[in-house]
């Protein structure tokens, strides 16, 4: 595996900093609108439901199911060449939000829609710049 610091990193800004900082601690957080109550993902400056800017971070238990997925065999950055294939999955979290995330799986060919997944252990945050998931045992 390439050194984790060879990978491109997301740039933190005032909107996504809470999300990125939480993941560095191995936690998954989503925004919740304090006006209408919906969960918001990806991080945004305003609620897509009511346009309120009154958003707060809420921690997710990090459990969900795969809606759809793809296996990437040609990454757009050489830092990922040693990790192929990479599974990128649309994941429906139990609390209702849907996100796109990497699924780290020892058997990428075994991934199926409907598969139960959970947030990777906190130690994974050192090697992956964005939240990742693993199959539930
Ligand atoms: Zn709202």
mmCIF file of C-alpha atoms and ligand atoms in Angstrom:
data_model
loop_
_atom_site.group_PDB
_atom_site.id
_atom_site.type_symbol
_atom_site.label_atom_id
_atom_site.label_comp_id
_atom_site.label_asym_id
_atom_site.label_seq_id
_atom_site.Cartn_x
_atom_site.Cartn_y
_atom_site.Cartn_z
ATOM 1 C CA UNK A 1 0.000 0.000 0.000
ATOM 2 C CA UNK A 2 1.183 3.525 -0.742
ATOM 3 C CA UNK A 3 1.843 5.840 2.152
ATOM 4 C CA UNK A 4 -1.464 7.342 3.258
ATOM 5 C CA UNK A 5 -0.053 10.846 2.881
ATOM 6 C CA UNK A 6 0.440 10.246 -0.873
ATOM 7 C CA UNK A 7 -3.340 10.326 -1.365
ATOM 8 C CA UNK A 8 -5.140 13.476 -2.364
ATOM 9 C CA UNK A 9 -6.794 15.108 0.630
ATOM 10 C CA UNK A 10 -10.089 16.963 0.807
ATOM 11 C CA UNK A 11 -9.630 20.654 1.497
ATOM 12 C CA UNK A 12 -11.332 21.769 4.683
ATOM 13 C CA UNK A 13 -13.446 24.904 4.585
ATOM 14 C CA UNK A 14 -15.970 26.521 6.911
ATOM 15 C CA UNK A 15 -18.749 24.214 5.670
ATOM 16 C CA UNK A 16 -17.084 20.787 5.762
ATOM 17 C CA UNK A 17 -14.545 21.286 8.564
ATOM 18 C CA UNK A 18 -16.774 19.678 11.236
ATOM 19 C CA UNK A 19 -17.274 16.603 9.039
ATOM 20 C CA UNK A 20 -13.564 16.211 8.290
ATOM 21 C CA UNK A 21 -12.475 16.902 11.873
ATOM 22 C CA UNK A 22 -14.916 14.276 13.216
ATOM 23 C CA UNK A 23 -13.622 11.656 10.791
ATOM 24 C CA UNK A 24 -10.042 12.282 11.914
ATOM 25 C CA UNK A 25 -11.332 11.017 15.279
ATOM 26 C CA UNK A 26 -13.062 8.068 13.584
ATOM 27 C CA UNK A 27 -16.579 9.495 13.937
ATOM 28 C CA UNK A 28 -19.221 10.127 11.284
ATOM 29 C CA UNK A 29 -21.237 13.309 11.655
ATOM 30 C CA UNK A 30 -24.021 14.702 9.515
ATOM 31 C CA UNK A 31 -25.717 18.057 9.557
ATOM 32 C CA UNK A 32 -29.217 18.364 10.977
ATOM 33 C CA UNK A 33 -31.389 21.346 10.191
ATOM 34 C CA UNK A 34 -32.589 23.006 13.386
ATOM 35 C CA UNK A 35 -35.472 24.585 11.499
ATOM 36 C CA UNK A 36 -37.116 21.619 9.725
ATOM 37 C CA UNK A 37 -35.227 18.712 11.301
ATOM 38 C CA UNK A 38 -33.973 16.882 8.206
ATOM 39 C CA UNK A 39 -30.541 15.293 8.012
ATOM 40 C CA UNK A 40 -28.279 16.881 5.448
ATOM 41 C CA UNK A 41 -25.474 15.156 3.612
ATOM 42 C CA UNK A 42 -23.098 16.283 2.063
ATOM 43 C CA UNK A 43 -22.101 19.240 4.236
ATOM 44 C CA UNK A 44 -23.724 22.437 2.985
ATOM 45 C CA UNK A 45 -24.056 26.031 4.124
ATOM 46 C CA UNK A 46 -27.867 25.826 4.086
ATOM 47 C CA UNK A 47 -30.620 23.222 4.396
ATOM 48 C CA UNK A 48 -31.796 21.878 1.021
ATOM 49 C CA UNK A 49 -35.293 21.426 2.485
ATOM 50 C CA UNK A 50 -36.062 24.894 3.890
ATOM 51 C CA UNK A 51 -32.942 26.963 3.102
ATOM 52 C CA UNK A 52 -32.253 27.650 6.757
ATOM 53 C CA UNK A 53 -28.624 28.254 7.655
ATOM 54 C CA UNK A 54 -29.292 27.003 11.192
ATOM 55 C CA UNK A 55 -27.525 23.633 10.908
ATOM 56 C CA UNK A 56 -25.815 21.601 13.609
ATOM 57 C CA UNK A 57 -23.629 18.494 13.602
ATOM 58 C CA UNK A 58 -25.125 15.245 14.808
ATOM 59 C CA UNK A 59 -23.223 12.001 15.227
ATOM 60 C CA UNK A 60 -24.287 8.982 13.202
ATOM 61 C CA UNK A 61 -24.050 5.440 14.597
ATOM 62 C CA UNK A 62 -22.626 4.603 11.148
ATOM 63 C CA UNK A 63 -24.815 1.629 10.282
ATOM 64 C CA UNK A 64 -26.579 1.200 6.994
ATOM 65 C CA UNK A 65 -27.045 -0.813 3.836
ATOM 66 C CA UNK A 66 -25.543 -0.671 0.376
ATOM 67 C CA UNK A 67 -27.999 0.771 -2.141
ATOM 68 C CA UNK A 68 -25.713 0.537 -5.139
ATOM 69 C CA UNK A 69 -22.000 0.328 -5.764
ATOM 70 C CA UNK A 70 -19.245 0.250 -8.329
ATOM 71 C CA UNK A 71 -15.825 -1.350 -8.360
ATOM 72 C CA UNK A 72 -13.149 1.044 -9.545
ATOM 73 C CA UNK A 73 -10.353 -0.575 -11.534
ATOM 74 C CA UNK A 74 -8.810 2.622 -12.935
ATOM 75 C CA UNK A 75 -8.454 5.265 -10.221
ATOM 76 C CA UNK A 76 -7.810 8.865 -11.163
ATOM 77 C CA UNK A 77 -4.770 9.124 -8.871
ATOM 78 C CA UNK A 78 -1.729 6.801 -8.747
ATOM 79 C CA UNK A 79 -1.787 6.721 -4.941
ATOM 80 C CA UNK A 80 -4.654 4.229 -5.207
ATOM 81 C CA UNK A 81 -3.080 1.787 -7.692
ATOM 82 C CA UNK A 82 -2.081 -0.695 -4.990
ATOM 83 C CA UNK A 83 -5.614 -0.896 -3.583
ATOM 84 C CA UNK A 84 -7.599 -1.969 -6.631
ATOM 85 C CA UNK A 85 -10.381 -2.689 -7.034
ATOM 86 C CA UNK A 86 -11.860 0.052 -4.850
ATOM 87 C CA UNK A 87 -15.537 -0.278 -3.957
ATOM 88 C CA UNK A 88 -17.441 3.018 -3.984
ATOM 89 C CA UNK A 89 -20.924 2.573 -2.549
ATOM 90 C CA UNK A 90 -24.110 4.537 -2.112
ATOM 91 C CA UNK A 91 -25.000 3.794 1.506
ATOM 92 C CA UNK A 92 -28.387 4.382 3.116
ATOM 93 C CA UNK A 93 -27.794 5.050 6.792
ATOM 94 C CA UNK A 94 -30.300 3.659 9.282
ATOM 95 C CA UNK A 95 -31.289 7.204 10.309
ATOM 96 C CA UNK A 96 -32.277 8.072 6.750
ATOM 97 C CA UNK A 97 -29.410 9.946 5.116
ATOM 98 C CA UNK A 98 -27.759 8.572 2.001
ATOM 99 C CA UNK A 99 -24.088 9.055 1.311
ATOM 100 C CA UNK A 100 -21.423 8.012 -1.117
ATOM 101 C CA UNK A 101 -18.447 6.375 0.585
ATOM 102 C CA UNK A 102 -15.713 3.870 0.098
ATOM 103 C CA UNK A 103 -16.478 0.325 1.250
ATOM 104 C CA UNK A 104 -13.287 -1.401 2.384
ATOM 105 C CA UNK A 105 -13.893 -5.052 1.772
ATOM 106 C CA UNK A 106 -11.525 -8.023 1.672
ATOM 107 C CA UNK A 107 -13.662 -9.536 -1.093
ATOM 108 C CA UNK A 108 -14.808 -6.717 -3.423
ATOM 109 C CA UNK A 109 -16.581 -9.253 -5.671
ATOM 110 C CA UNK A 110 -18.795 -10.261 -2.734
ATOM 111 C CA UNK A 111 -20.376 -6.807 -2.331
ATOM 112 C CA UNK A 112 -24.102 -6.766 -3.081
ATOM 113 C CA UNK A 113 -26.906 -4.245 -2.940
ATOM 114 C CA UNK A 114 -28.652 -4.623 0.400
ATOM 115 C CA UNK A 115 -25.455 -5.664 2.201
ATOM 116 C CA UNK A 116 -25.312 -4.416 5.799
ATOM 117 C CA UNK A 117 -22.348 -2.144 6.486
ATOM 118 C CA UNK A 118 -20.941 -0.174 9.367
ATOM 119 C CA UNK A 119 -18.483 2.637 9.794
ATOM 120 C CA UNK A 120 -14.871 1.462 9.704
ATOM 121 C CA UNK A 121 -13.085 1.237 13.043
ATOM 122 C CA UNK A 122 -11.680 4.569 14.210
ATOM 123 C CA UNK A 123 -8.125 3.490 13.357
ATOM 124 C CA UNK A 124 -9.099 3.533 9.652
ATOM 125 C CA UNK A 125 -9.295 7.318 9.785
ATOM 126 C CA UNK A 126 -5.505 7.463 9.718
ATOM 127 C CA UNK A 127 -5.376 5.704 6.335
ATOM 128 C CA UNK A 128 -8.440 7.156 4.627
ATOM 129 C CA UNK A 129 -9.097 10.873 4.290
ATOM 130 C CA UNK A 130 -12.893 10.428 4.185
ATOM 131 C CA UNK A 131 -15.272 8.161 6.152
ATOM 132 C CA UNK A 132 -15.134 4.541 5.032
ATOM 133 C CA UNK A 133 -17.342 1.569 5.734
ATOM 134 C CA UNK A 134 -16.819 -2.164 6.159
ATOM 135 C CA UNK A 135 -19.271 -5.077 5.849
ATOM 136 C CA UNK A 136 -21.049 -5.884 9.103
ATOM 137 C CA UNK A 137 -19.638 -9.082 10.586
HETATM 138 ZN ZN1 LIG B 1 -34.400 22.693 6.969
#
